[in-house]
PDB file of C-alpha atoms in Angstrom:
ATOM      1  CA  MET D  20      24.506  68.627  44.898  1.00 35.00           C
ATOM      2  CA  ALA D  21      24.802  65.290  45.515  1.00 39.00           C
ATOM      3  CA  ARG D  22      22.418  62.966  42.683  1.00 37.00           C
ATOM      4  CA  LEU D  23      21.253  59.542  43.594  1.00 38.00           C
ATOM      5  CA  PRO D  24      21.513  56.508  41.497  1.00 36.00           C
ATOM      6  CA  GLY D  25      17.275  56.214  40.303  1.00 39.00           C
ATOM      7  CA  ALA D  26      16.297  60.061  40.840  1.00 43.00           C
ATOM      8  CA  LEU D  27      16.825  63.516  39.413  1.00 39.00           C
ATOM      9  CA  LEU D  28      17.379  65.867  41.964  1.00 38.00           C
ATOM     10  CA  LEU D  29      17.785  65.238  45.871  1.00 36.00           C
ATOM     11  CA  ILE D  30      18.168  67.994  48.561  1.00 34.00           C
ATOM     12  CA  ARG D  31      17.904  67.930  51.952  1.00 35.00           C
ATOM     13  CA  ALA D  32      14.284  68.270  53.038  1.00 38.00           C
ATOM     14  CA  PRO D  33      13.714  70.998  56.513  1.00 37.00           C
ATOM     15  CA  SER D  34      13.065  68.856  59.445  1.00 35.00           C
ATOM     16  CA  HIS D  35       9.300  69.059  59.650  1.00 37.00           C
ATOM     17  CA  ILE D  36       7.721  68.718  56.134  1.00 39.00           C
ATOM     18  CA  PHE D  37       6.979  65.364  57.424  1.00 43.00           C
ATOM     19  CA  ALA D  38       5.864  66.467  61.447  1.00 43.00           C
ATOM     20  CA  ARG D  39       2.488  67.608  60.106  1.00 38.00           C
ATOM     21  CA  PRO D  40      -0.816  66.235  58.463  1.00 34.00           C
ATOM     22  CA  ARG D  41      -0.441  67.367  54.599  1.00 35.00           C
ATOM     23  CA  PHE D  42      -3.178  67.525  52.448  1.00 27.00           C
ATOM     24  CA  SER D  43       0.603  32.567  39.393  1.00 28.00           C
ATOM     25  CA  ASN D  44       2.881  33.091  41.624  1.00 30.00           C
ATOM     26  CA  HIS D  45       6.161  31.532  40.924  1.00 31.00           C
ATOM     27  CA  ILE D  46       8.188  30.579  44.356  1.00 33.00           C
ATOM     28  CA  SER D  47      11.833  31.158  44.794  1.00 37.00           C
ATOM     29  CA  PRO D  48      13.276  28.312  46.030  1.00 37.00           C
ATOM     30  CA  SER D  49      16.192  30.205  47.671  1.00 49.00           C
ATOM     31  CA  VAL D  50      13.137  32.216  49.910  1.00 59.00           C
ATOM     32  CA  THR D  51      11.384  30.435  52.405  1.00 52.00           C
ATOM     33  CA  LEU D  52       7.784  30.839  52.757  1.00 46.00           C
ATOM     34  CA  ARG D  53       6.839  30.159  56.571  1.00 49.00           C
ATOM     35  CA  SER D  54       3.658  30.301  58.422  1.00 43.00           C
ATOM     36  CA  SER D  55       3.467  31.569  62.032  1.00 41.00           C
ATOM     37  CA  ARG D  56       2.090  30.454  65.117  1.00 39.00           C
ATOM     38  CA  SER D  57      -0.292  33.659  65.344  1.00 38.00           C
ATOM     39  CA  MET D  58      -2.025  36.058  64.059  1.00 40.00           C
ATOM     40  CA  ALA D  59      -2.942  40.268  65.878  1.00 43.00           C
ATOM     41  CA  THR D  60      -5.482  42.167  64.143  1.00 61.00           C
ATOM     42  CA  VAL D  61      -4.405  43.527  61.610  1.00 58.00           C
ATOM     43  CA  HIS D  62      -6.503  47.115  60.232  1.00 51.00           C
ATOM     44  CA  LYS D  63      -9.900  46.693  58.089  1.00 56.00           C
ATOM     45  CA  MET D  64      -8.714  48.519  54.826  1.00 52.00           C
ATOM     46  CA  ALA D  65      -5.060  47.366  54.741  1.00 45.00           C
ATOM     47  CA  GLN D  66      -5.986  43.585  54.542  1.00 53.00           C
ATOM     48  CA  GLU D  67      -8.732  44.333  51.540  1.00 48.00           C
ATOM     49  CA  GLY D  68      -6.822  47.034  50.199  1.00 42.00           C
ATOM     50  CA  PHE D  69      -2.864  44.326  49.751  1.00 50.00           C
ATOM     51  CA  GLY D  70      -5.821  41.454  50.025  1.00 49.00           C
ATOM     52  CA  THR D  71      -5.155  38.943  46.723  1.00 48.00           C
ATOM     53  CA  GLY D  72      -5.913  40.343  43.449  1.00 49.00           C
ATOM     54  CA  THR D  73      -3.669  43.687  44.474  1.00 56.00           C
ATOM     55  CA  ASN D  74      -0.117  42.473  44.934  1.00 76.00           C
ATOM     56  CA  GLU D  75       1.640  42.484  41.307  1.00 80.00           C
ATOM     57  CA  LEU D  76       0.077  46.440  40.629  1.00 86.00           C
ATOM     58  CA  TYR D  77       1.660  47.180  44.359  1.00 85.00           C
ATOM     59  CA  ASP D  78       4.926  45.438  43.480  1.00 90.00           C
ATOM     60  CA  ARG D  79       5.164  47.231  39.888  1.00 92.00           C
ATOM     61  CA  ALA D  80       3.554  50.959  40.915  1.00 90.00           C
ATOM     62  CA  ARG D  81       5.132  51.846  44.115  1.00 92.00           C
ATOM     63  CA  PRO D  82       8.645  53.356  44.675  1.00 95.00           C
ATOM     64  CA  SER D  83      12.122  51.717  45.625  1.00 96.00           C
ATOM     65  CA  TYR D  84      13.856  53.671  48.556  1.00 97.00           C
ATOM     66  CA  GLN D  85      17.430  55.912  47.963  1.00 96.00           C
ATOM     67  CA  PRO D  86      20.342  54.328  48.138  1.00 96.00           C
ATOM     68  CA  ALA D  87      21.062  57.686  50.911  1.00 97.00           C
ATOM     69  CA  ALA D  88      18.267  56.555  53.152  1.00 98.00           C
ATOM     70  CA  ILE D  89      18.966  52.365  53.158  1.00 98.00           C
ATOM     71  CA  SER D  90      22.505  53.665  53.745  1.00 97.00           C
ATOM     72  CA  HIS D  91      21.259  55.814  57.003  1.00 98.00           C
ATOM     73  CA  ILE D  92      19.747  52.509  58.549  1.00 98.00           C
ATOM     74  CA  ARG D  93      23.163  51.320  58.217  1.00 98.00           C
ATOM     75  CA  ASP D  94      25.009  53.685  59.810  1.00 98.00           C
ATOM     76  CA  ALA D  95      22.705  53.543  62.705  1.00 98.00           C
ATOM     77  CA  ILE D  96      23.080  50.139  63.466  1.00 98.00           C
ATOM     78  CA  SER D  97      26.081  49.702  65.910  1.00 95.00           C
ATOM     79  CA  SER D  98      26.651  45.688  66.324  1.00 95.00           C
ATOM     80  CA  PRO D  99      29.217  44.165  63.815  1.00 96.00           C
ATOM     81  CA  PRO D 100      28.523  42.181  61.300  1.00 96.00           C
ATOM     82  CA  PRO D 101      27.221  39.522  60.714  1.00 97.00           C
ATOM     83  CA  LEU D 102      23.476  40.993  61.654  1.00 98.00           C
ATOM     84  CA  ASN D 103      20.738  39.328  62.149  1.00 98.00           C
ATOM     85  CA  ILE D 104      17.365  41.099  60.918  1.00 98.00           C
ATOM     86  CA  VAL D 105      13.814  41.302  60.851  1.00 98.00           C
ATOM     87  CA  GLU D 106      11.852  43.334  58.118  1.00 98.00           C
ATOM     88  CA  ILE D 107       7.997  43.515  59.664  1.00 98.00           C
ATOM     89  CA  GLY D 108       5.107  44.314  57.284  1.00 96.00           C
ATOM     90  CA  ALA D 109       8.208  43.514  54.184  1.00 96.00           C
ATOM     91  CA  GLY D 110       4.884  43.538  52.277  1.00 93.00           C
ATOM     92  CA  THR D 111       6.147  42.639  48.001  1.00 94.00           C
ATOM     93  CA  GLY D 112       9.492  42.417  49.332  1.00 96.00           C
ATOM     94  CA  ILE D 113      10.282  46.055  47.092  1.00 96.00           C
ATOM     95  CA  PHE D 114      12.838  47.160  50.349  1.00 98.00           C
ATOM     96  CA  THR D 115      14.140  44.064  51.017  1.00 98.00           C
ATOM     97  CA  ARG D 116      15.421  43.902  47.160  1.00 97.00           C
ATOM     98  CA  ALA D 117      16.899  47.039  47.434  1.00 97.00           C
ATOM     99  CA  LEU D 118      18.572  46.218  51.060  1.00 97.00           C
ATOM    100  CA  LEU D 119      20.196  43.419  49.090  1.00 97.00           C
ATOM    101  CA  ALA D 120      21.255  45.712  46.366  1.00 97.00           C
ATOM    102  CA  GLN D 121      23.162  48.047  48.687  1.00 96.00           C
ATOM    103  CA  PRO D 122      26.363  46.705  49.134  1.00 95.00           C
ATOM    104  CA  ALA D 123      27.032  47.641  52.646  1.00 92.00           C
ATOM    105  CA  PHE D 124      24.169  46.276  54.090  1.00 95.00           C
ATOM    106  CA  SER D 125      24.426  42.792  51.859  1.00 94.00           C
ATOM    107  CA  SER D 126      27.675  42.240  52.895  1.00 96.00           C
ATOM    108  CA  SER D 127      26.846  42.192  56.373  1.00 97.00           C
ATOM    109  CA  ILE D 128      23.622  39.685  57.206  1.00 97.00           C
ATOM    110  CA  GLN D 129      23.751  36.799  57.993  1.00 98.00           C
ATOM    111  CA  SER D 130      19.811  36.349  58.004  1.00 98.00           C
ATOM    112  CA  LEU D 131      17.169  38.462  57.628  1.00 98.00           C
ATOM    113  CA  SER D 132      13.275  37.692  58.548  1.00 98.00           C
ATOM    114  CA  ALA D 133      10.901  39.017  56.752  1.00 98.00           C
ATOM    115  CA  VAL D 134       7.504  39.560  58.370  1.00 97.00           C
ATOM    116  CA  GLU D 135       3.979  40.564  57.248  1.00 94.00           C
ATOM    117  CA  PRO D 136       0.187  39.584  57.369  1.00 91.00           C
ATOM    118  CA  SER D 137      -1.000  39.595  54.147  1.00 88.00           C
ATOM    119  CA  ALA D 138      -0.274  35.825  52.277  1.00 87.00           C
ATOM    120  CA  GLY D 139      -0.624  37.841  48.719  1.00 87.00           C
ATOM    121  CA  MET D 140       1.924  39.508  49.424  1.00 89.00           C
ATOM    122  CA  ARG D 141       3.674  36.875  51.303  1.00 93.00           C
ATOM    123  CA  GLU D 142       3.646  35.482  47.699  1.00 91.00           C
ATOM    124  CA  VAL D 143       4.884  38.068  45.602  1.00 92.00           C
ATOM    125  CA  PHE D 144       7.501  38.786  48.463  1.00 95.00           C
ATOM    126  CA  ALA D 145       8.820  35.047  47.596  1.00 94.00           C
ATOM    127  CA  SER D 146       8.811  35.176  44.393  1.00 93.00           C
ATOM    128  CA  SER D 147      10.735  38.482  43.923  1.00 94.00           C
ATOM    129  CA  VAL D 148      13.230  38.522  46.757  1.00 96.00           C
ATOM    130  CA  ASN D 149      16.064  35.658  45.512  1.00 94.00           C
ATOM    131  CA  ASP D 150      18.400  35.119  48.637  1.00 97.00           C
ATOM    132  CA  PRO D 151      19.215  32.319  50.722  1.00 97.00           C
ATOM    133  CA  ARG D 152      19.631  34.146  53.887  1.00 98.00           C
ATOM    134  CA  VAL D 153      16.092  35.177  53.887  1.00 98.00           C
ATOM    135  CA  THR D 154      12.888  33.576  54.996  1.00 97.00           C
ATOM    136  CA  VAL D 155       9.443  35.458  54.926  1.00 97.00           C
ATOM    137  CA  SER D 156       6.440  34.162  56.791  1.00 96.00           C
ATOM    138  CA  GLU D 157       3.384  35.481  58.999  1.00 95.00           C
ATOM    139  CA  GLY D 158       3.333  37.780  61.904  1.00 94.00           C
ATOM    140  CA  THR D 159       2.644  41.494  62.703  1.00 95.00           C
ATOM    141  CA  PHE D 160       4.193  44.275  64.697  1.00 96.00           C
ATOM    142  CA  ASP D 161       3.802  42.929  68.489  1.00 95.00           C
ATOM    143  CA  ALA D 162       4.059  39.054  67.039  1.00 95.00           C
ATOM    144  CA  THR D 163       7.100  38.339  64.929  1.00 97.00           C
ATOM    145  CA  GLY D 164       7.746  34.723  65.612  1.00 96.00           C
ATOM    146  CA  ALA D 165      11.397  35.665  66.640  1.00 97.00           C
ATOM    147  CA  PRO D 166      13.208  34.540  69.588  1.00 98.00           C
ATOM    148  CA  ASP D 167      14.385  36.390  72.707  1.00 98.00           C
ATOM    149  CA  ALA D 168      17.648  39.350  72.137  1.00 98.00           C
ATOM    150  CA  SER D 169      17.995  37.785  69.090  1.00 98.00           C
ATOM    151  CA  VAL D 170      17.833  40.378  66.602  1.00 98.00           C
ATOM    152  CA  ASP D 171      20.186  43.653  65.498  1.00 98.00           C
ATOM    153  CA  ALA D 172      17.768  45.738  64.218  1.00 98.00           C
ATOM    154  CA  ILE D 173      14.143  46.065  62.971  1.00 98.00           C
ATOM    155  CA  ILE D 174      13.265  47.717  59.827  1.00 98.00           C
ATOM    156  CA  VAL D 175       9.582  48.722  59.324  1.00 98.00           C
ATOM    157  CA  ALA D 176       9.169  50.332  55.571  1.00 98.00           C
ATOM    158  CA  GLN D 177       6.148  52.114  54.818  1.00 96.00           C
ATOM    159  CA  ALA D 178       3.877  50.103  57.032  1.00 95.00           C
ATOM    160  CA  PHE D 179       4.378  51.105  60.762  1.00 97.00           C
ATOM    161  CA  HIS D 180       1.156  53.525  60.370  1.00 96.00           C
ATOM    162  CA  TRP D 181      -0.721  50.759  60.157  1.00 94.00           C
ATOM    163  CA  CYS D 182       0.243  49.069  63.820  1.00 95.00           C
ATOM    164  CA  PRO D 183      -2.833  48.942  66.195  1.00 93.00           C
ATOM    165  CA  ASP D 184      -0.658  48.957  69.189  1.00 96.00           C
ATOM    166  CA  TYR D 185       1.923  50.845  69.493  1.00 97.00           C
ATOM    167  CA  ASP D 186       2.551  50.032  73.007  1.00 98.00           C
ATOM    168  CA  LYS D 187       2.790  45.976  72.247  1.00 97.00           C
ATOM    169  CA  ALA D 188       4.900  47.181  69.286  1.00 98.00           C
ATOM    170  CA  ALA D 189       7.308  48.350  71.641  1.00 98.00           C
ATOM    171  CA  GLN D 190       7.186  45.645  73.589  1.00 98.00           C
ATOM    172  CA  GLU D 191       7.718  43.192  70.663  1.00 98.00           C
ATOM    173  CA  PHE D 192      11.066  45.190  69.539  1.00 98.00           C
ATOM    174  CA  ALA D 193      12.484  45.429  72.906  1.00 98.00           C
ATOM    175  CA  ARG D 194      12.197  41.673  73.295  1.00 98.00           C
ATOM    176  CA  VAL D 195      13.196  40.762  70.658  1.00 98.00           C
ATOM    177  CA  LEU D 196      16.280  43.455  69.954  1.00 98.00           C
ATOM    178  CA  LYS D 197      19.743  42.604  71.691  1.00 97.00           C
ATOM    179  CA  PRO D 198      21.099  45.535  73.746  1.00 95.00           C
ATOM    180  CA  GLY D 199      21.852  48.511  71.665  1.00 94.00           C
ATOM    181  CA  GLY D 200      19.606  47.229  68.992  1.00 98.00           C
ATOM    182  CA  VAL D 201      17.567  49.366  66.717  1.00 98.00           C
ATOM    183  CA  ALA D 202      14.787  49.766  64.907  1.00 98.00           C
ATOM    184  CA  ALA D 203      14.528  51.408  61.596  1.00 98.00           C
ATOM    185  CA  LEU D 204      10.712  53.090  60.535  1.00 98.00           C
ATOM    186  CA  ILE D 205      10.764  54.609  56.858  1.00 98.00           C
ATOM    187  CA  TRP D 206       8.275  55.943  55.021  1.00 98.00           C
ATOM    188  CA  ASN D 207       7.945  57.411  50.949  1.00 97.00           C
ATOM    189  CA  LEU D 208       5.563  59.748  50.172  1.00 97.00           C
ATOM    190  CA  GLU D 209       4.562  62.449  46.947  1.00 97.00           C
ATOM    191  CA  ASP D 210       6.311  64.902  48.382  1.00 98.00           C
ATOM    192  CA  ARG D 211       3.255  67.580  47.784  1.00 97.00           C
ATOM    193  CA  ASP D 212       5.015  71.087  48.580  1.00 97.00           C
ATOM    194  CA  GLY D 213       7.186  69.789  45.335  1.00 98.00           C
ATOM    195  CA  ALA D 214       4.815  70.701  43.133  1.00 98.00           C
ATOM    196  CA  ALA D 215       1.489  72.122  42.497  1.00 98.00           C
ATOM    197  CA  TRP D 216      -0.021  68.792  40.803  1.00 98.00           C
ATOM    198  CA  VAL D 217       1.457  67.019  43.072  1.00 98.00           C
ATOM    199  CA  ALA D 218      -0.872  68.664  45.896  1.00 98.00           C
ATOM    200  CA  GLN D 219      -3.704  67.797  43.614  1.00 98.00           C
ATOM    201  CA  LEU D 220      -3.038  64.861  43.171  1.00 98.00           C
ATOM    202  CA  ARG D 221      -2.939  64.253  46.771  1.00 98.00           C
ATOM    203  CA  ASP D 222      -6.302  66.245  48.062  1.00 98.00           C
ATOM    204  CA  ARG D 223      -7.642  64.250  45.210  1.00 98.00           C
ATOM    205  CA  ILE D 224      -6.804  60.212  46.152  1.00 97.00           C
ATOM    206  CA  GLU D 225      -7.052  61.257  49.922  1.00 97.00           C
ATOM    207  CA  ARG D 226     -10.577  61.843  50.192  1.00 96.00           C
ATOM    208  CA  HIS D 227     -10.696  58.648  50.324  1.00 96.00           C
ATOM    209  CA  GLU D 228      -9.520  57.455  52.840  1.00 94.00           C
ATOM    210  CA  SER D 229     -12.163  56.747  55.220  1.00 91.00           C
ATOM    211  CA  GLY D 230     -10.301  57.729  58.065  1.00 92.00           C
ATOM    212  CA  THR D 231      -7.811  55.012  58.227  1.00 93.00           C
ATOM    213  CA  PRO D 232      -4.415  55.411  60.104  1.00 94.00           C
ATOM    214  CA  GLN D 233      -2.996  56.824  57.041  1.00 95.00           C
ATOM    215  CA  PHE D 234       1.285  57.862  57.787  1.00 97.00           C
ATOM    216  CA  ARG D 235       0.642  61.205  56.879  1.00 96.00           C
ATOM    217  CA  LEU D 236      -1.257  61.936  59.816  1.00 96.00           C
ATOM    218  CA  ASN D 237       0.552  61.306  62.372  1.00 97.00           C
ATOM    219  CA  LEU D 238      -0.980  59.091  64.302  1.00 97.00           C
ATOM    220  CA  TRP D 239       2.033  56.457  64.244  1.00 98.00           C
ATOM    221  CA  ARG D 240       4.332  59.435  66.389  1.00 98.00           C
ATOM    222  CA  ALA D 241       1.654  58.448  69.691  1.00 98.00           C
ATOM    223  CA  LEU D 242       4.524  55.216  70.158  1.00 98.00           C
ATOM    224  CA  PHE D 243       6.921  57.050  71.215  1.00 98.00           C
ATOM    225  CA  SER D 244       4.259  58.462  74.060  1.00 98.00           C
ATOM    226  CA  THR D 245       3.336  55.007  75.189  1.00 98.00           C
ATOM    227  CA  PRO D 246       5.311  53.576  78.555  1.00 98.00           C
ATOM    228  CA  SER D 247       6.531  51.060  77.050  1.00 98.00           C
ATOM    229  CA  TYR D 248       8.757  52.417  74.486  1.00 98.00           C
ATOM    230  CA  GLN D 249       9.846  55.468  77.260  1.00 98.00           C
ATOM    231  CA  SER D 250      11.120  52.761  79.385  1.00 98.00           C
ATOM    232  CA  LEU D 251      13.041  50.389  76.597  1.00 98.00           C
ATOM    233  CA  PHE D 252      14.368  53.302  73.943  1.00 98.00           C
ATOM    234  CA  GLN D 253      16.072  56.495  73.285  1.00 98.00           C
ATOM    235  CA  PRO D 254      14.326  59.573  72.153  1.00 98.00           C
ATOM    236  CA  PRO D 255      13.855  58.801  68.306  1.00 98.00           C
ATOM    237  CA  GLU D 256      16.327  60.332  65.919  1.00 98.00           C
ATOM    238  CA  GLU D 257      14.606  61.850  62.170  1.00 98.00           C
ATOM    239  CA  LYS D 258      16.105  62.936  59.286  1.00 98.00           C
ATOM    240  CA  THR D 259      15.146  63.482  56.133  1.00 98.00           C
ATOM    241  CA  TRP D 260      15.047  63.774  52.335  1.00 98.00           C
ATOM    242  CA  THR D 261      13.238  65.603  49.451  1.00 98.00           C
ATOM    243  CA  TYR D 262      13.934  63.589  45.584  1.00 98.00           C
ATOM    244  CA  ALA D 263      12.424  63.897  42.201  1.00 98.00           C
ATOM    245  CA  LEU D 264      11.757  60.296  41.260  1.00 98.00           C
ATOM    246  CA  PRO D 265      10.964  59.694  37.115  1.00 98.00           C
ATOM    247  CA  GLY D 266       7.384  60.150  36.827  1.00 98.00           C
ATOM    248  CA  THR D 267       5.029  59.470  33.245  1.00 98.00           C
ATOM    249  CA  ARG D 268       1.715  59.417  33.496  1.00 98.00           C
ATOM    250  CA  ASP D 269       0.976  55.643  33.594  1.00 96.00           C
ATOM    251  CA  ILE D 270       3.310  55.302  36.547  1.00 97.00           C
ATOM    252  CA  VAL D 271       1.587  58.662  38.397  1.00 98.00           C
ATOM    253  CA  VAL D 272      -2.122  56.690  37.290  1.00 97.00           C
ATOM    254  CA  ASN D 273      -0.680  53.285  39.420  1.00 95.00           C
ATOM    255  CA  ARG D 274       0.671  54.622  42.490  1.00 95.00           C
ATOM    256  CA  ALA D 275      -2.973  56.134  43.102  1.00 95.00           C
ATOM    257  CA  LEU D 276      -4.828  52.920  41.980  1.00 94.00           C
ATOM    258  CA  SER D 277      -1.684  50.934  44.001  1.00 92.00           C
ATOM    259  CA  LYS D 278      -3.525  52.710  48.003  1.00 92.00           C
ATOM    260  CA  SER D 279      -4.899  50.731  50.335  1.00 88.00           C
ATOM    261  CA  TYR D 280      -8.159  53.215  50.136  1.00 92.00           C
ATOM    262  CA  VAL D 281      -8.126  52.812  45.731  1.00 94.00           C
ATOM    263  CA  ALA D 282      -7.546  50.076  45.663  1.00 90.00           C
ATOM    264  CA  VAL D 283     -10.832  48.867  47.086  1.00 90.00           C
ATOM    265  CA  LEU D 284     -13.158  51.127  45.109  1.00 94.00           C
ATOM    266  CA  PRO D 285     -15.631  49.715  43.121  1.00 94.00           C
ATOM    267  CA  PRO D 286     -14.672  50.302  39.800  1.00 95.00           C
ATOM    268  CA  ASP D 287     -16.588  53.536  38.454  1.00 97.00           C
ATOM    269  CA  GLU D 288     -15.286  55.139  41.532  1.00 96.00           C
ATOM    270  CA  LYS D 289     -11.631  54.231  40.455  1.00 95.00           C
ATOM    271  CA  GLU D 290     -12.023  55.536  36.791  1.00 97.00           C
ATOM    272  CA  LYS D 291     -13.212  58.697  38.638  1.00 98.00           C
ATOM    273  CA  VAL D 292      -9.938  58.801  39.744  1.00 98.00           C
ATOM    274  CA  VAL D 293      -8.248  58.238  37.211  1.00 98.00           C
ATOM    275  CA  GLN D 294      -9.817  60.727  34.654  1.00 98.00           C
ATOM    276  CA  ASP D 295      -9.305  63.911  37.581  1.00 98.00           C
ATOM    277  CA  ILE D 296      -6.061  62.238  37.243  1.00 98.00           C
ATOM    278  CA  ASP D 297      -5.705  63.338  33.868  1.00 98.00           C
ATOM    279  CA  GLU D 298      -7.176  66.344  34.308  1.00 98.00           C
ATOM    280  CA  ILE D 299      -4.616  67.185  36.520  1.00 98.00           C
ATOM    281  CA  LEU D 300      -1.658  66.059  34.750  1.00 98.00           C
ATOM    282  CA  ARG D 301      -3.270  67.852  31.819  1.00 98.00           C
ATOM    283  CA  LYS D 302      -2.779  71.439  33.401  1.00 98.00           C
ATOM    284  CA  GLY D 303       0.125  70.015  34.881  1.00 98.00           C
ATOM    285  CA  GLU D 304       0.391  72.698  37.572  1.00 98.00           C
ATOM    286  CA  GLY D 305       4.095  73.478  38.660  1.00 98.00           C
ATOM    287  CA  ARG D 306       4.873  70.128  36.575  1.00 98.00           C
ATOM    288  CA  LYS D 307       9.151  70.374  35.663  1.00 98.00           C
ATOM    289  CA  TRP D 308       9.802  68.284  32.089  1.00 98.00           C
ATOM    290  CA  THR D 309      12.587  65.775  31.823  1.00 98.00           C
ATOM    291  CA  ASP D 310      11.650  64.797  28.593  1.00 98.00           C
ATOM    292  CA  GLU D 311       8.713  66.136  27.517  1.00 98.00           C
ATOM    293  CA  SER D 312       8.655  63.454  24.065  1.00 98.00           C
ATOM    294  CA  GLN D 313       8.635  60.817  25.618  1.00 98.00           C
ATOM    295  CA  GLY D 314       6.335  61.824  28.191  1.00 98.00           C
ATOM    296  CA  ILE D 315       9.025  62.116  31.366  1.00 98.00           C
ATOM    297  CA  PHE D 316       8.701  64.772  34.178  1.00 98.00           C
ATOM    298  CA  GLU D 317       9.689  64.859  37.477  1.00 98.00           C
ATOM    299  CA  TYR D 318       7.744  63.238  40.237  1.00 98.00           C
ATOM    300  CA  PRO D 319       8.362  65.205  44.260  1.00 98.00           C
ATOM    301  CA  TYR D 320       8.269  62.722  46.311  1.00 98.00           C
ATOM    302  CA  GLY D 321      10.412  63.055  50.380  1.00 98.00           C
ATOM    303  CA  THR D 322      11.789  60.024  52.721  1.00 98.00           C
ATOM    304  CA  LEU D 323      11.020  59.991  56.688  1.00 98.00           C
ATOM    305  CA  VAL D 324      13.733  57.776  58.339  1.00 98.00           C
ATOM    306  CA  VAL D 325      12.949  57.304  61.711  1.00 98.00           C
ATOM    307  CA  ILE D 326      15.778  55.158  63.940  1.00 98.00           C
ATOM    308  CA  LEU D 327      14.484  53.935  67.668  1.00 98.00           C
ATOM    309  CA  ARG D 328      17.794  52.788  70.002  1.00 98.00           C
ATOM    310  CA  LYS D 329      16.560  50.193  72.208  1.00 98.00           C
ATOM    311  CA  LYS D 330      18.453  51.103  75.780  1.00 95.00           C
TER     312      LYS D 330
END
């Protein structure tokens, strides 16, 4: 069985695993922080849940991305290096740092323009990504600020489900991509099929979603039926992985608290969430220990990558 660095287990997931609903910063001098010309609409929950004061926890708590998934994205890019990349919804730089740590990707990059609407996340990004080829600026899915036909690849990690207008996004992706360029959408999500306690955890925290367009709901798949996508892009290509990450009580709790819809809760409701998570972990249904003496167990996860090729 294959094993990835940073993961306890890697297996192939069935193709349907993500196809249905399931319940004081220092700015690095080597990363340029820019302001953009304009801002499009950003979902209110995303503005508040990822606003100032939440970003350090997000960066600390969220998992990185599996090398196999990053290599898959690199292999999907047919343009010869050096590559110009735009990363939309770059957040605090979790995916960017993983990409730069992947030798085949990092050695082929000419420039990486990170686009992020949250000022707090941009500040954490600039302090955590240390590479002179990288810039970070304000922007959104339909307003990247990139010149026409200038980009070999667009990457959106853990963010495209927040897109407010899929047709406009398809137009913007096609505008900035070179002929034959690709866009890659990638998400990590706790795998509720991996253990009963994970299903219970997700059921507990997802009750606070408040109608927001979360990834698991698959609303983002409406992109593929828009007129602009169908006229400008080939059919999407999807690949999934399931694996287990190292988990502890604090990792599980902090990751839950980093969810936008949990981050906005009043303190007493957050405390209730933490208490209920502790009870779920106390029961530990289906939990597999890695080192029980150290409180380390397997945390089942899945990753989906969707490749979109410009015609």
